[in-house]
Amino acid sequence: GASTTTVLSTSEGVCFEQNSKLMYDNMLEETPWFIRKMVQKNMNNAIADLCEEIVTENDMYEVVKQITPKANLQDSLDVLDKHKTHAVKELVVSNGASTTTVLSTSEGVCFEQNSKLMYDNMLEETPWFIRKMVQKNMNNAIADLCEEIVTENDMYEVVKQITPKANLQDSLDVLDKHKTHAVKELVVSNGASTTTV
């Protein structure tokens, strides 16, 4: 009916920030099928109670803590940890109002297609001791190259701009893993035709 929990299934209503929607979806995927409906209902109710219009990653931790039996809590938190956006808060703290922080807000930069996955994976594949520097360089390049939308192609430009030549192919391989395939070729070869899709 018109219950508040159903806003999750509409485009208006609750807005998931950062990777909170990925966390939500993965919590359901990791839940045994025979209790999935109940867990979804409990998550939706907890979200309706705890959040107004925006669900953040931190909200998802609160939701999960509220609905999960103690015995299963660590496993559930591990699922969330897999999708946590790393070091965003530190970035905001250390940079103040710098333009790079738009990445951590719901307004500002919007990642299209799999560009956020590319961004996250570039950081994951970067050795920990230079990760902060690489993140700062990516954020600065995104601020320079992109207005409000970061596309997959933008991520290639960002990576080419910040990566030393010796490491470039490895970095491009990371991006290739998450590229939405056949979109560009289709546009180039077909003009406006839709027949060979």
Short mmCIF file of C-alpha atoms in Angstrom, two decimals, residues 111 119 122 134-146 150-164 168 171-172 175:
data_model
loop_
_atom_site.label_atom_id
_atom_site.label_comp_id
_atom_site.label_asym_id
_atom_site.label_seq_id
_atom_site.Cartn_x
_atom_site.Cartn_y
_atom_site.Cartn_z
CA PHE A 111 29.26 8.82 -11.40
CA TYR A 119 37.29 4.70 -9.21
CA MET A 122 41.73 1.87 -8.89
CA VAL A 134 46.55 8.44 -5.81
CA GLN A 135 43.09 9.26 -4.45
CA LYS A 136 44.00 12.93 -4.12
CA ASN A 137 45.40 12.95 -7.68
CA MET A 138 42.28 11.22 -9.06
CA ASN A 139 40.00 13.65 -7.25
CA ASN A 140 41.96 16.65 -8.55
CA ALA A 141 41.93 15.27 -12.11
CA ILE A 142 38.17 14.62 -11.88
CA ALA A 143 37.65 18.17 -10.62
CA ASP A 144 39.68 19.48 -13.58
CA LEU A 145 38.24 17.27 -16.33
CA CYS A 146 34.60 16.76 -15.37
CA VAL A 150 32.01 11.38 -14.40
CA THR A 151 31.67 8.86 -17.24
CA GLU A 152 33.70 5.71 -17.82
CA ASN A 153 35.60 7.54 -20.58
CA ASP A 154 36.41 10.32 -18.12
CA MET A 155 37.94 7.72 -15.80
CA TYR A 156 40.26 6.63 -18.63
CA GLU A 157 41.32 10.26 -19.13
CA VAL A 158 41.83 10.72 -15.37
CA VAL A 159 43.97 7.59 -15.12
CA LYS A 160 46.05 8.53 -18.20
CA GLN A 161 46.64 11.96 -16.67
CA ILE A 162 47.82 10.76 -13.24
CA THR A 163 49.55 7.43 -13.92
CA PRO A 164 53.28 7.06 -14.65
CA LEU A 168 49.67 2.83 -17.19
CA SER A 171 45.84 0.78 -14.50
CA LEU A 172 43.96 0.66 -17.80
CA LEU A 175 39.36 0.04 -15.75
#
